[in-house]
mmCIF file of C-alpha atoms (C1' of nucleotides) in Angstrom:
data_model
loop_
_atom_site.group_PDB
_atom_site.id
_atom_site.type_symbol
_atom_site.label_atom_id
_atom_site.label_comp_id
_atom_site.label_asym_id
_atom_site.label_seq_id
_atom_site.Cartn_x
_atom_site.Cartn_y
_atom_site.Cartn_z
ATOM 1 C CA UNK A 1 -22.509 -18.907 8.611
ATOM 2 C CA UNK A 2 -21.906 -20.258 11.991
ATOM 3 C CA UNK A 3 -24.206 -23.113 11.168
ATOM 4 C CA UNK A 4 -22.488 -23.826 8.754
ATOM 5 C CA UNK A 5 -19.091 -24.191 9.884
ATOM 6 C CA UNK A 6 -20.571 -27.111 12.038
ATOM 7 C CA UNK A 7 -22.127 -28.617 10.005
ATOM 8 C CA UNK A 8 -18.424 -29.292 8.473
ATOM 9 C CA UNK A 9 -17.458 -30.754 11.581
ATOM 10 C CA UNK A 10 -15.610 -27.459 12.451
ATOM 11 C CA UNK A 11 -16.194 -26.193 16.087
ATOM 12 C CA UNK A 12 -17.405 -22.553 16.750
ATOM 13 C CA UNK A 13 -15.342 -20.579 18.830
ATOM 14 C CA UNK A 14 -14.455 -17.264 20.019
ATOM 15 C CA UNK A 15 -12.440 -16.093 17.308
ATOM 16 C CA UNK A 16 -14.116 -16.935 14.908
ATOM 17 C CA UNK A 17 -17.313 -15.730 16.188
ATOM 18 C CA UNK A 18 -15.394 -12.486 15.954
ATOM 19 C CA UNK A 19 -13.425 -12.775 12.583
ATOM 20 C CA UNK A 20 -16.696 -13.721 11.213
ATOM 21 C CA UNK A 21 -18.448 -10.306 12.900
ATOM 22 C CA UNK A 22 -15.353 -8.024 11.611
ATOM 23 C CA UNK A 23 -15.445 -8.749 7.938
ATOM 24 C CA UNK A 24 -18.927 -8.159 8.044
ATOM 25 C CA UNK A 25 -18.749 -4.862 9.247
ATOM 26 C CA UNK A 26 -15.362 -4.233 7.310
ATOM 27 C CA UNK A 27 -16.077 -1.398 4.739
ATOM 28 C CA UNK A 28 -12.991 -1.651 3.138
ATOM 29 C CA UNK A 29 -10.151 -4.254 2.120
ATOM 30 C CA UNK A 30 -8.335 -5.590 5.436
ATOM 31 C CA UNK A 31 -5.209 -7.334 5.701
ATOM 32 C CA UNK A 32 -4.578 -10.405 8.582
ATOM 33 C CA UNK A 33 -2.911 -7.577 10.519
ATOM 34 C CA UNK A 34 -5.546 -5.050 10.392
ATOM 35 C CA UNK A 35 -8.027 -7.965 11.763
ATOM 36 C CA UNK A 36 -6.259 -9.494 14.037
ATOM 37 C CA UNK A 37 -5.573 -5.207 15.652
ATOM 38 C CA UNK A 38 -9.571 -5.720 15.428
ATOM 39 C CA UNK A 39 -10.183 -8.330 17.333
ATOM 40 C CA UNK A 40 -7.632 -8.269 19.695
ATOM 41 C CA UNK A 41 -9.344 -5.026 20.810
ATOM 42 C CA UNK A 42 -12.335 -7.756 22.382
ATOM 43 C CA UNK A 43 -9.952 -10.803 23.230
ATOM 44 C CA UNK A 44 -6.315 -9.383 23.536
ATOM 45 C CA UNK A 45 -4.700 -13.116 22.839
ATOM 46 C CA UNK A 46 -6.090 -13.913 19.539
ATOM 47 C CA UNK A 47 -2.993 -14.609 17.855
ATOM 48 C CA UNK A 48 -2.068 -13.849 14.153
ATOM 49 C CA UNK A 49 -1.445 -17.359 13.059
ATOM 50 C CA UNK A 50 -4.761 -18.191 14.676
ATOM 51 C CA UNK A 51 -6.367 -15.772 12.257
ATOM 52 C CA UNK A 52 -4.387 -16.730 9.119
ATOM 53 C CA UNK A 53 -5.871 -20.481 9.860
ATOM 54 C CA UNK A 54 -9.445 -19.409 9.824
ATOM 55 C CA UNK A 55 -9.081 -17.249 7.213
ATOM 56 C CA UNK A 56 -7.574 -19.945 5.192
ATOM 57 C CA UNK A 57 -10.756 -22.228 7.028
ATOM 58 C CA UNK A 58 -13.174 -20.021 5.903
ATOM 59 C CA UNK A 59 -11.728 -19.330 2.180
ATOM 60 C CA UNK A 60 -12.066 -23.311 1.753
ATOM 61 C CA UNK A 61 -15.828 -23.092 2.668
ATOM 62 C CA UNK A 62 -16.151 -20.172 0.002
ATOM 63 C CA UNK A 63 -17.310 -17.500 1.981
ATOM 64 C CA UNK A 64 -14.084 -15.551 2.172
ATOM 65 C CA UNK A 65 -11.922 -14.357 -0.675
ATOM 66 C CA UNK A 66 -8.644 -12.840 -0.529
ATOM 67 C CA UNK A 67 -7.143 -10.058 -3.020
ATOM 68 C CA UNK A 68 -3.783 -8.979 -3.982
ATOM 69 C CA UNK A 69 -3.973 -5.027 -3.870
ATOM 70 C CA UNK A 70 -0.177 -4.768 -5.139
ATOM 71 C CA UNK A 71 2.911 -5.868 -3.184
ATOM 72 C CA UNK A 72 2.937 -6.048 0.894
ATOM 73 C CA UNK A 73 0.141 -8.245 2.412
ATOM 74 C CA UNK A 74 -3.251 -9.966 1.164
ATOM 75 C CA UNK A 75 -6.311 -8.400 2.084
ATOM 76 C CA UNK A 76 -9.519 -10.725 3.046
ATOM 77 C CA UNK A 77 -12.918 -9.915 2.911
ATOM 78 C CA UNK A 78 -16.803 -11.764 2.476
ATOM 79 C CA UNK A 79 -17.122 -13.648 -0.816
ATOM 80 C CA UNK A 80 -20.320 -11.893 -1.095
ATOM 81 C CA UNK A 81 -18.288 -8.659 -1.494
ATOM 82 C CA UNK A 82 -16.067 -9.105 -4.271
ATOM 83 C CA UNK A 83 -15.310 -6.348 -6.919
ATOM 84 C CA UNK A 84 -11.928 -5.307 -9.432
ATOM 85 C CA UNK A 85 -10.071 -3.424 -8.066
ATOM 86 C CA UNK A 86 -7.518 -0.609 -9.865
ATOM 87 C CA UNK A 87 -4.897 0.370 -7.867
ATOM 88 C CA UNK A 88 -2.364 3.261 -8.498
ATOM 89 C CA UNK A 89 1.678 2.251 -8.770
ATOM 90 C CA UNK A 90 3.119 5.167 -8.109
ATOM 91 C CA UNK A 91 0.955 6.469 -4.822
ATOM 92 C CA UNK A 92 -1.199 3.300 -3.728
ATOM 93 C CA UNK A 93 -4.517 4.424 -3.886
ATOM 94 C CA UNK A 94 -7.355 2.099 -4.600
ATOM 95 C CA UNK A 95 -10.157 2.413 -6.977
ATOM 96 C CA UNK A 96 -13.028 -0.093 -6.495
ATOM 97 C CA UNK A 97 -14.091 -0.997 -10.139
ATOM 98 C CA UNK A 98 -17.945 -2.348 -10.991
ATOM 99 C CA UNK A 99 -17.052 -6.054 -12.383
ATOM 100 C CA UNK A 100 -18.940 -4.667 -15.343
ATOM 101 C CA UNK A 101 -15.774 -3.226 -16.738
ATOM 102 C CA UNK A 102 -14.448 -7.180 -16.881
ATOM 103 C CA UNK A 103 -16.614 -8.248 -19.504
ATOM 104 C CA UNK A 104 -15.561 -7.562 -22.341
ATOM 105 C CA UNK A 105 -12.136 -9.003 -21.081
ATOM 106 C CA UNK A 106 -13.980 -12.249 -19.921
ATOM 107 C CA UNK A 107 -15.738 -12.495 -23.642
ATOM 108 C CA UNK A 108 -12.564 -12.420 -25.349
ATOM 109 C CA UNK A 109 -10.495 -14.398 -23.085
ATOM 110 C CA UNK A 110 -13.141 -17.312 -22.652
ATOM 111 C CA UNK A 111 -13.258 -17.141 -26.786
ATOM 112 C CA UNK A 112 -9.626 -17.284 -27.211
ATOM 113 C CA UNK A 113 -8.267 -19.242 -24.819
ATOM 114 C CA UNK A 114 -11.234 -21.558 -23.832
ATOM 115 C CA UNK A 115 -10.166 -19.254 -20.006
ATOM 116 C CA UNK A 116 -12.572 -17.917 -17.078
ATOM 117 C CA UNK A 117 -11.434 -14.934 -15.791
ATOM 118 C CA UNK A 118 -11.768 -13.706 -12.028
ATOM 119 C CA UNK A 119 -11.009 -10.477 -12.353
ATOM 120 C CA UNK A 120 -10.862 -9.817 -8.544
ATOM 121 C CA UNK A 121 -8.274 -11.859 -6.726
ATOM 122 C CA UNK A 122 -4.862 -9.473 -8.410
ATOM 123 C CA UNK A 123 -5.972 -6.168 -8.711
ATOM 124 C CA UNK A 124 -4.859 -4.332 -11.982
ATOM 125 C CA UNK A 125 -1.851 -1.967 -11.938
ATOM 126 C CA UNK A 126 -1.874 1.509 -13.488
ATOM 127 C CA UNK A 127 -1.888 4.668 -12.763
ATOM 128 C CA UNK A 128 -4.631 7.203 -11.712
ATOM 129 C CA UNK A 129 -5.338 10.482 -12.672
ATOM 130 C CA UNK A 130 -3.755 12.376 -10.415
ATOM 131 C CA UNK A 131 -0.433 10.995 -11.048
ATOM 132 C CA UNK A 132 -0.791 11.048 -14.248
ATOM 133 C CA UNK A 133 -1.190 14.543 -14.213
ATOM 134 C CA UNK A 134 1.810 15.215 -11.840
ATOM 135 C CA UNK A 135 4.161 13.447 -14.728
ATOM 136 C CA UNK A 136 2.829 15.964 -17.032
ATOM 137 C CA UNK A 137 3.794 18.734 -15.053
ATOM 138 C CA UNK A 138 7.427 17.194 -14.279
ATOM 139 C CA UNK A 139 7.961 16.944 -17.488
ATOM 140 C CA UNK A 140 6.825 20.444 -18.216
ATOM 141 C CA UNK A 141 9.006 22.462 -15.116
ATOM 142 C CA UNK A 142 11.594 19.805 -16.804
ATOM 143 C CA UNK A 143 11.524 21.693 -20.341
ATOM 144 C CA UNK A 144 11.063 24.870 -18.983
ATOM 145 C CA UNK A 145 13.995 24.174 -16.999
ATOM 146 C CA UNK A 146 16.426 23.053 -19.588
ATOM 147 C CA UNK A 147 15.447 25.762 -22.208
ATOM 148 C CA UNK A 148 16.430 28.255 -19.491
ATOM 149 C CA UNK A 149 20.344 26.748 -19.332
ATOM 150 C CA UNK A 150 20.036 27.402 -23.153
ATOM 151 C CA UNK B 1 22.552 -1.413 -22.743
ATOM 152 C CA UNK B 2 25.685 -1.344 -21.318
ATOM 153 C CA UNK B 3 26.084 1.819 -22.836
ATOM 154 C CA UNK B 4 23.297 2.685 -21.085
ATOM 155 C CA UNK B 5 24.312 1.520 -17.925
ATOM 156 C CA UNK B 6 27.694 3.426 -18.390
ATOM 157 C CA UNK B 7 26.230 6.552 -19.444
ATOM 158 C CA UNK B 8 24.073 6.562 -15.893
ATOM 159 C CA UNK B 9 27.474 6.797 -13.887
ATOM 160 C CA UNK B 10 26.713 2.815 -13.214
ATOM 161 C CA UNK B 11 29.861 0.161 -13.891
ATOM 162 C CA UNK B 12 29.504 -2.864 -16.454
ATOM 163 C CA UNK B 13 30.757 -5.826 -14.938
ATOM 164 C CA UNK B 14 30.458 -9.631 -15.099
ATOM 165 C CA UNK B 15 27.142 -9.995 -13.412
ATOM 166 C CA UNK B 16 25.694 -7.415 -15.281
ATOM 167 C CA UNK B 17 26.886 -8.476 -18.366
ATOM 168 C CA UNK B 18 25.386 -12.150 -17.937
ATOM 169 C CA UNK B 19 22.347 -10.869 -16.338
ATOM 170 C CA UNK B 20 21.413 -9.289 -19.381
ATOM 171 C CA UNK B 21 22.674 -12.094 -21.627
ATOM 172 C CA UNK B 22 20.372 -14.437 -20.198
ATOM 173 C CA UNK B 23 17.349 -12.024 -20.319
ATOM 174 C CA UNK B 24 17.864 -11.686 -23.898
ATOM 175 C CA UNK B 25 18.224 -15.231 -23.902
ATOM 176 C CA UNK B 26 15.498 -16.411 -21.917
ATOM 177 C CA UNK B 27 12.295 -17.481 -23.631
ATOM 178 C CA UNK B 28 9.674 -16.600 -21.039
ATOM 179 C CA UNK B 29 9.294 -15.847 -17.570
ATOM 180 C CA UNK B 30 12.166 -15.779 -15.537
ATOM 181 C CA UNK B 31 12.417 -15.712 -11.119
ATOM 182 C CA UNK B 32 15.602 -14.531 -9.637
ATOM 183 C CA UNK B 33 16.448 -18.053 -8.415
ATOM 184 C CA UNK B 34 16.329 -18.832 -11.708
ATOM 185 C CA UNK B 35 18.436 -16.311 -13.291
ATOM 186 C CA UNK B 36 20.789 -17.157 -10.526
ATOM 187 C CA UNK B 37 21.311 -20.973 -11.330
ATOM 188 C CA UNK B 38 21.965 -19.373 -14.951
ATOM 189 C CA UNK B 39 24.415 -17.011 -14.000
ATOM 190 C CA UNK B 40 25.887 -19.546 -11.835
ATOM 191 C CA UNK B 41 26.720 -21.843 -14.138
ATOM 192 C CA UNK B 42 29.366 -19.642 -15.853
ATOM 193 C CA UNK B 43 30.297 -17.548 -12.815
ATOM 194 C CA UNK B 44 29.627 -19.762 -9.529
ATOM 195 C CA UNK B 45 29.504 -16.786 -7.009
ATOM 196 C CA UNK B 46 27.210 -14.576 -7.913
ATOM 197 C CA UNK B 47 24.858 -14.182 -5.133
ATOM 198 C CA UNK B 48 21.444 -13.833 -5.415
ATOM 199 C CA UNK B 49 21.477 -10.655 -3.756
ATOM 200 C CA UNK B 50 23.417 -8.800 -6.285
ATOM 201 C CA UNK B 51 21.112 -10.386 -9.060
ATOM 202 C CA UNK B 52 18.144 -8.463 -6.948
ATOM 203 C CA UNK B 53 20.234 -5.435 -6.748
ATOM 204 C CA UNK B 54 21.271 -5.683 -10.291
ATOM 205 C CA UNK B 55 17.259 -6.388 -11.231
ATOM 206 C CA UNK B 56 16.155 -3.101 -9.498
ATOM 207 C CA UNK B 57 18.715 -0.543 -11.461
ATOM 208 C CA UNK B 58 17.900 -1.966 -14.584
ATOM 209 C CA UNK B 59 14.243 -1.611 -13.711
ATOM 210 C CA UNK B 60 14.721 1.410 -12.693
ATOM 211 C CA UNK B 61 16.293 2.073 -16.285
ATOM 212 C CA UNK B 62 13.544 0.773 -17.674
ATOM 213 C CA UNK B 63 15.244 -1.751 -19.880
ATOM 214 C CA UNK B 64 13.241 -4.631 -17.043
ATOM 215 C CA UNK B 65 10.203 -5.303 -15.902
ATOM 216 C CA UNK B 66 8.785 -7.708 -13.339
ATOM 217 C CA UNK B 67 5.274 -9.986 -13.347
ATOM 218 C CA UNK B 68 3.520 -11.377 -10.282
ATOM 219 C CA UNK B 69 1.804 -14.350 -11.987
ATOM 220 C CA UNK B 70 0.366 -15.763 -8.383
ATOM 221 C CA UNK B 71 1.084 -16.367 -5.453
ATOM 222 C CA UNK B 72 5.465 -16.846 -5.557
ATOM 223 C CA UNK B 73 8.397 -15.506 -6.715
ATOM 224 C CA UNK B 74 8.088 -12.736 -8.682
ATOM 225 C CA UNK B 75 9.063 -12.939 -12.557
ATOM 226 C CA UNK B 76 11.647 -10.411 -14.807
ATOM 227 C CA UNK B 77 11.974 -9.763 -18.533
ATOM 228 C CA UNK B 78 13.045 -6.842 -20.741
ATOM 229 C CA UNK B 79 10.542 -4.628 -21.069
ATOM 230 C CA UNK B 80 10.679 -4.917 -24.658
ATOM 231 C CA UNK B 81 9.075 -8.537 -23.840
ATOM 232 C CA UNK B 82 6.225 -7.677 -21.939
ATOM 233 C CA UNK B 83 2.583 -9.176 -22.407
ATOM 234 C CA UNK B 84 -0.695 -10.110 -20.575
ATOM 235 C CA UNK B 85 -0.721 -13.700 -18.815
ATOM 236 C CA UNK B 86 -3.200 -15.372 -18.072
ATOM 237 C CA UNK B 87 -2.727 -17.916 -15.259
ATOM 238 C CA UNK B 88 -4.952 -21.039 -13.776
ATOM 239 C CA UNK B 89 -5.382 -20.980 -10.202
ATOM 240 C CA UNK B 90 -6.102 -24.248 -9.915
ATOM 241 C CA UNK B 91 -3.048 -25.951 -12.449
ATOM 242 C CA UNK B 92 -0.854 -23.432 -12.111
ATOM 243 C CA UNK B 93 -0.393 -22.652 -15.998
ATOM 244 C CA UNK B 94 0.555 -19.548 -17.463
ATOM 245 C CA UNK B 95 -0.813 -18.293 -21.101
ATOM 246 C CA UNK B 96 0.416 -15.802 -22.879
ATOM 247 C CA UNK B 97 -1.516 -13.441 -23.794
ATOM 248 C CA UNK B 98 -1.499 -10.581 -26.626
ATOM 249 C CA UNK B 99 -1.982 -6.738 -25.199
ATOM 250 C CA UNK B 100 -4.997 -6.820 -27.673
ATOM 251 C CA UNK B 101 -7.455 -8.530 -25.343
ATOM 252 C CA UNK B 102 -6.897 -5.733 -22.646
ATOM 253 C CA UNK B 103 -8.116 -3.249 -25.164
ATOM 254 C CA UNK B 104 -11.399 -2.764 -24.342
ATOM 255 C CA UNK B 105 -10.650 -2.931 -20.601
ATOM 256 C CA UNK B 106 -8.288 -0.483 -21.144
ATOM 257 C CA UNK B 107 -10.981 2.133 -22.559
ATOM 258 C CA UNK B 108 -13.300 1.674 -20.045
ATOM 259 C CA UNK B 109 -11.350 2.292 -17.432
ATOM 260 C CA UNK B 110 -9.729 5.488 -18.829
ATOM 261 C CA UNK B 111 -12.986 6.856 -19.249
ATOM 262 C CA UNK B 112 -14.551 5.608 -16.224
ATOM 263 C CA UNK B 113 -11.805 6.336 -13.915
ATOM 264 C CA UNK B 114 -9.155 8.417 -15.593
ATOM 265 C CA UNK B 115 -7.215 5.601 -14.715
ATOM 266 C CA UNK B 116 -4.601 4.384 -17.400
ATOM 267 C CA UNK B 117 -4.010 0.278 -16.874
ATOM 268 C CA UNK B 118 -0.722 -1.376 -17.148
ATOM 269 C CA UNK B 119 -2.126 -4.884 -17.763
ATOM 270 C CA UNK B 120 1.186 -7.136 -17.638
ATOM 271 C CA UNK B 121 2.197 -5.919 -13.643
ATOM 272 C CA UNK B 122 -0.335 -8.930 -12.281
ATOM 273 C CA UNK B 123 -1.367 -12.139 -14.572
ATOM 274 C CA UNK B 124 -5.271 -11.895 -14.738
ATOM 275 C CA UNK B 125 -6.086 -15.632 -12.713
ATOM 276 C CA UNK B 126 -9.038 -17.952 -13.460
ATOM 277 C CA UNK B 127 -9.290 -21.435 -14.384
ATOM 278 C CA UNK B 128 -8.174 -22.703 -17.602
ATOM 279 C CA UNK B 129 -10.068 -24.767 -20.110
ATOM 280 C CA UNK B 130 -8.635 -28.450 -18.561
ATOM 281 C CA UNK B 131 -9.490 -27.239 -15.106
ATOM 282 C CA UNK B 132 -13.424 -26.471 -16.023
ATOM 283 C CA UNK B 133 -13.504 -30.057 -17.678
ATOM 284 C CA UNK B 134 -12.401 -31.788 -14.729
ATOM 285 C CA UNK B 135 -14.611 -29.504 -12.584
ATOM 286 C CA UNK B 136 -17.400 -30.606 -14.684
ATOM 287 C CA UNK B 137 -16.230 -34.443 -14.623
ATOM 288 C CA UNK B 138 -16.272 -34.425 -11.112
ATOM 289 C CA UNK B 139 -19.329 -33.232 -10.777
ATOM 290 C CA UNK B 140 -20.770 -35.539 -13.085
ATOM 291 C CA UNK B 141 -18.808 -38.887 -11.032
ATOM 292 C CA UNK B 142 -20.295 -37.083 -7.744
ATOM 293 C CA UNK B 143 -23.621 -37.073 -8.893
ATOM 294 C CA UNK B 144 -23.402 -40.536 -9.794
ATOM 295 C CA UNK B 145 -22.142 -41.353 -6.966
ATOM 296 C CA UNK B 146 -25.416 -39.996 -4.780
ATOM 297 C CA UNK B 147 -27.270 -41.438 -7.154
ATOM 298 C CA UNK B 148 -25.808 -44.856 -6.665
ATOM 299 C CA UNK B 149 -26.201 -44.682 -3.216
ATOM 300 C CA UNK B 150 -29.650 -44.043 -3.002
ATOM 301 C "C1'" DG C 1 -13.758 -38.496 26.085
ATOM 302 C "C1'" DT C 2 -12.745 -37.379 21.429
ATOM 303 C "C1'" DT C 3 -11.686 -34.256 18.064
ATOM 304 C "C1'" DC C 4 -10.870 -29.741 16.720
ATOM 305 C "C1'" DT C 5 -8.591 -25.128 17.975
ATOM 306 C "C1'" DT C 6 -5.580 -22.261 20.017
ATOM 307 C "C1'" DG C 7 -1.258 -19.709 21.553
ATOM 308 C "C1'" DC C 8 3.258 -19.824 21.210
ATOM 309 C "C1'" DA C 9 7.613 -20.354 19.072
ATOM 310 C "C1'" DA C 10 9.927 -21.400 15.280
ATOM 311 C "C1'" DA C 11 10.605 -21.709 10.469
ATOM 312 C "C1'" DA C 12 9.742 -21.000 5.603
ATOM 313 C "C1'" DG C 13 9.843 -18.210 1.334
ATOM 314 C "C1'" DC C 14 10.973 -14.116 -0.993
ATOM 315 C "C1'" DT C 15 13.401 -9.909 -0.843
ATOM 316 C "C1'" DT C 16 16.194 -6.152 1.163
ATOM 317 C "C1'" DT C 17 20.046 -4.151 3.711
ATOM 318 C "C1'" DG C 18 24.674 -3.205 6.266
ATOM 319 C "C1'" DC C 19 29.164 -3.809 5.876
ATOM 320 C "C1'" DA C 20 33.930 -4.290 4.521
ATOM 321 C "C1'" DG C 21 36.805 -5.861 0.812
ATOM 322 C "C1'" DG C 22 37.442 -5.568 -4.211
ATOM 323 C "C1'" DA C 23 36.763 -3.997 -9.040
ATOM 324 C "C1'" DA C 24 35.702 -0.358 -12.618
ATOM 325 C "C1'" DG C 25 36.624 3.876 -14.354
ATOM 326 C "C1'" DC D 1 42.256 7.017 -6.111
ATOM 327 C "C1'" DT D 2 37.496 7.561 -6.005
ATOM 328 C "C1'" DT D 3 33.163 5.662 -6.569
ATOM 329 C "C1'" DC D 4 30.429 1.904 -7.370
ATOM 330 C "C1'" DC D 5 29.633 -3.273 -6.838
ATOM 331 C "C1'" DT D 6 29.952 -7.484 -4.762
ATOM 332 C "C1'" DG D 7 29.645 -11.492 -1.481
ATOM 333 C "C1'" DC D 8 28.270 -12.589 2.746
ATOM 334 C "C1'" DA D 9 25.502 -12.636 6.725
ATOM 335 C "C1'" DA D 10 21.738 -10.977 8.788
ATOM 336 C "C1'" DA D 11 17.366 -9.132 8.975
ATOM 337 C "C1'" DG D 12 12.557 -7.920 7.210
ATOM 338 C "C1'" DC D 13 8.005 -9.007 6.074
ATOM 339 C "C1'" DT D 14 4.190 -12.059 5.245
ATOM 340 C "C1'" DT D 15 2.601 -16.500 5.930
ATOM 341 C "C1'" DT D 16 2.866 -21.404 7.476
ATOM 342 C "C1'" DT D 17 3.708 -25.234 10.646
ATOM 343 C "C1'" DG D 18 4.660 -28.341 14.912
ATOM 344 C "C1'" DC D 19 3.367 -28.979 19.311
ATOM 345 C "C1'" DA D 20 1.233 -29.445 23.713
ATOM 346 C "C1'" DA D 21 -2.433 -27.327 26.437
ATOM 347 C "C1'" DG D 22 -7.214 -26.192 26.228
ATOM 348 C "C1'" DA D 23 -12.038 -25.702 24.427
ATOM 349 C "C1'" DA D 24 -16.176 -27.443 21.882
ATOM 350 C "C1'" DC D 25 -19.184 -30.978 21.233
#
DNA sequence: GTTCTTGCAAAAGCTTTGCAGGAAG
DNA sequence: CTTCCTGCAAAGCTTTTGCAAGAAC
């Protein structure tokens, strides 16, 4: 990957040496902030903006895609890594979703609308199970609640 | 829905009242800077900071909804109004989209994941039909253009 | 040496908030 | 007359940009 930011005429340096070695190891979904607290661990000056520009460097080249996990920040991680993602509304949480589920969705839309889908850069909104089930019980404690004024 | 609005200890006044005017007006996708320059045309000093404030109750009333259809402002309707979109990354344009197409999706996830989708929060992105063709031109004049030069 | 990168500071774009005066009920 | 809303100004958060000093080639 190095190699081939030169051959694009781009230099290699420090940072990116590093950005480059973080999002490989990243497990998860991190934001510009959450790097740059990464790699200013190893080189304390590495500045945010510095890391927004090879990010932005590095999407160009294809290698690194950002998603949009809900509102608040992007996260970035290795092309190579992409998946769906479902993410709660009401508490946050994440679900990473096999791209399988897309493609039925792709079928359809590319039918329809002549449209390829990529199902990974906004996640999709919802909400999981376990919320689900705490609006059930609201609204339960809520009858139970009112009948007992009656 | 001013009813509405009365009957939740909130007061009707002029912004309100337009605000909801021009949502029932509005024919697709509207940003607050947009509703503003509406509103402003018949009442010059409403600020766009009551028109967020005024976006959020009603929201919260469930009477509006908001889209994220890419990177930008965000978008408000009445929730009566909502629907998929579909939106190029490359051109920028926005398709509407009927819920029907998220059916399938919509299964697998809730039995895959418990997970129950709201499909209209984020536009799905991807590259519409005009964008592939001119990927594909291009592709076809680069190739030529190698060719040529050999 | 030339060109690309960086840190810093500042600004941009969208949205939210604090406050004091004003309107709705 | 009480409570809620509003305009304004300011700030918040994420991301981008201009610039001069510095690093890679």
């Amino acid at each position: 990957m190095l190699d081939m930011l030169r051959s694009e005429g781009n230099r290699v340096t420090t940072s990116r040496r590093l950005l480059i070695g973080c999002l490989f190891e990243a497990k998860g979904h991190l934001t510009a902030e959450e790097i740059a607290e990464d790699l200013q661990r190893r080189a304390p000056d590495i500045h945010l903006s510095t890391i927004y520009r090879n990010l932005d460097e590095l999407e160009r080249l294809g290698v690194v895609s950002h998603s949009h996990l809900g509102h608040g920040p992007a996260t970035y991680h290795l092309s190579t890594k992409v998946h769906g993602h479902l993410v709660c509304e009401e508490c946050g949480v994440t679900i990473e979703a096999p791209d399988e589920i897309f493609a039925e969705l792709a079928k359809i839309v590319l039918k329809e609308h002549d449209f390829i889908i990529d199902p990974h850069h906004f996640a999709v909104l919802g909400r999981c199970g376990t919320c689900q089930q705490r609006a059930v019980d609201q609204e339960r404690s809520g009858e139970a609640e009112r009948a007992s004024r009656t």
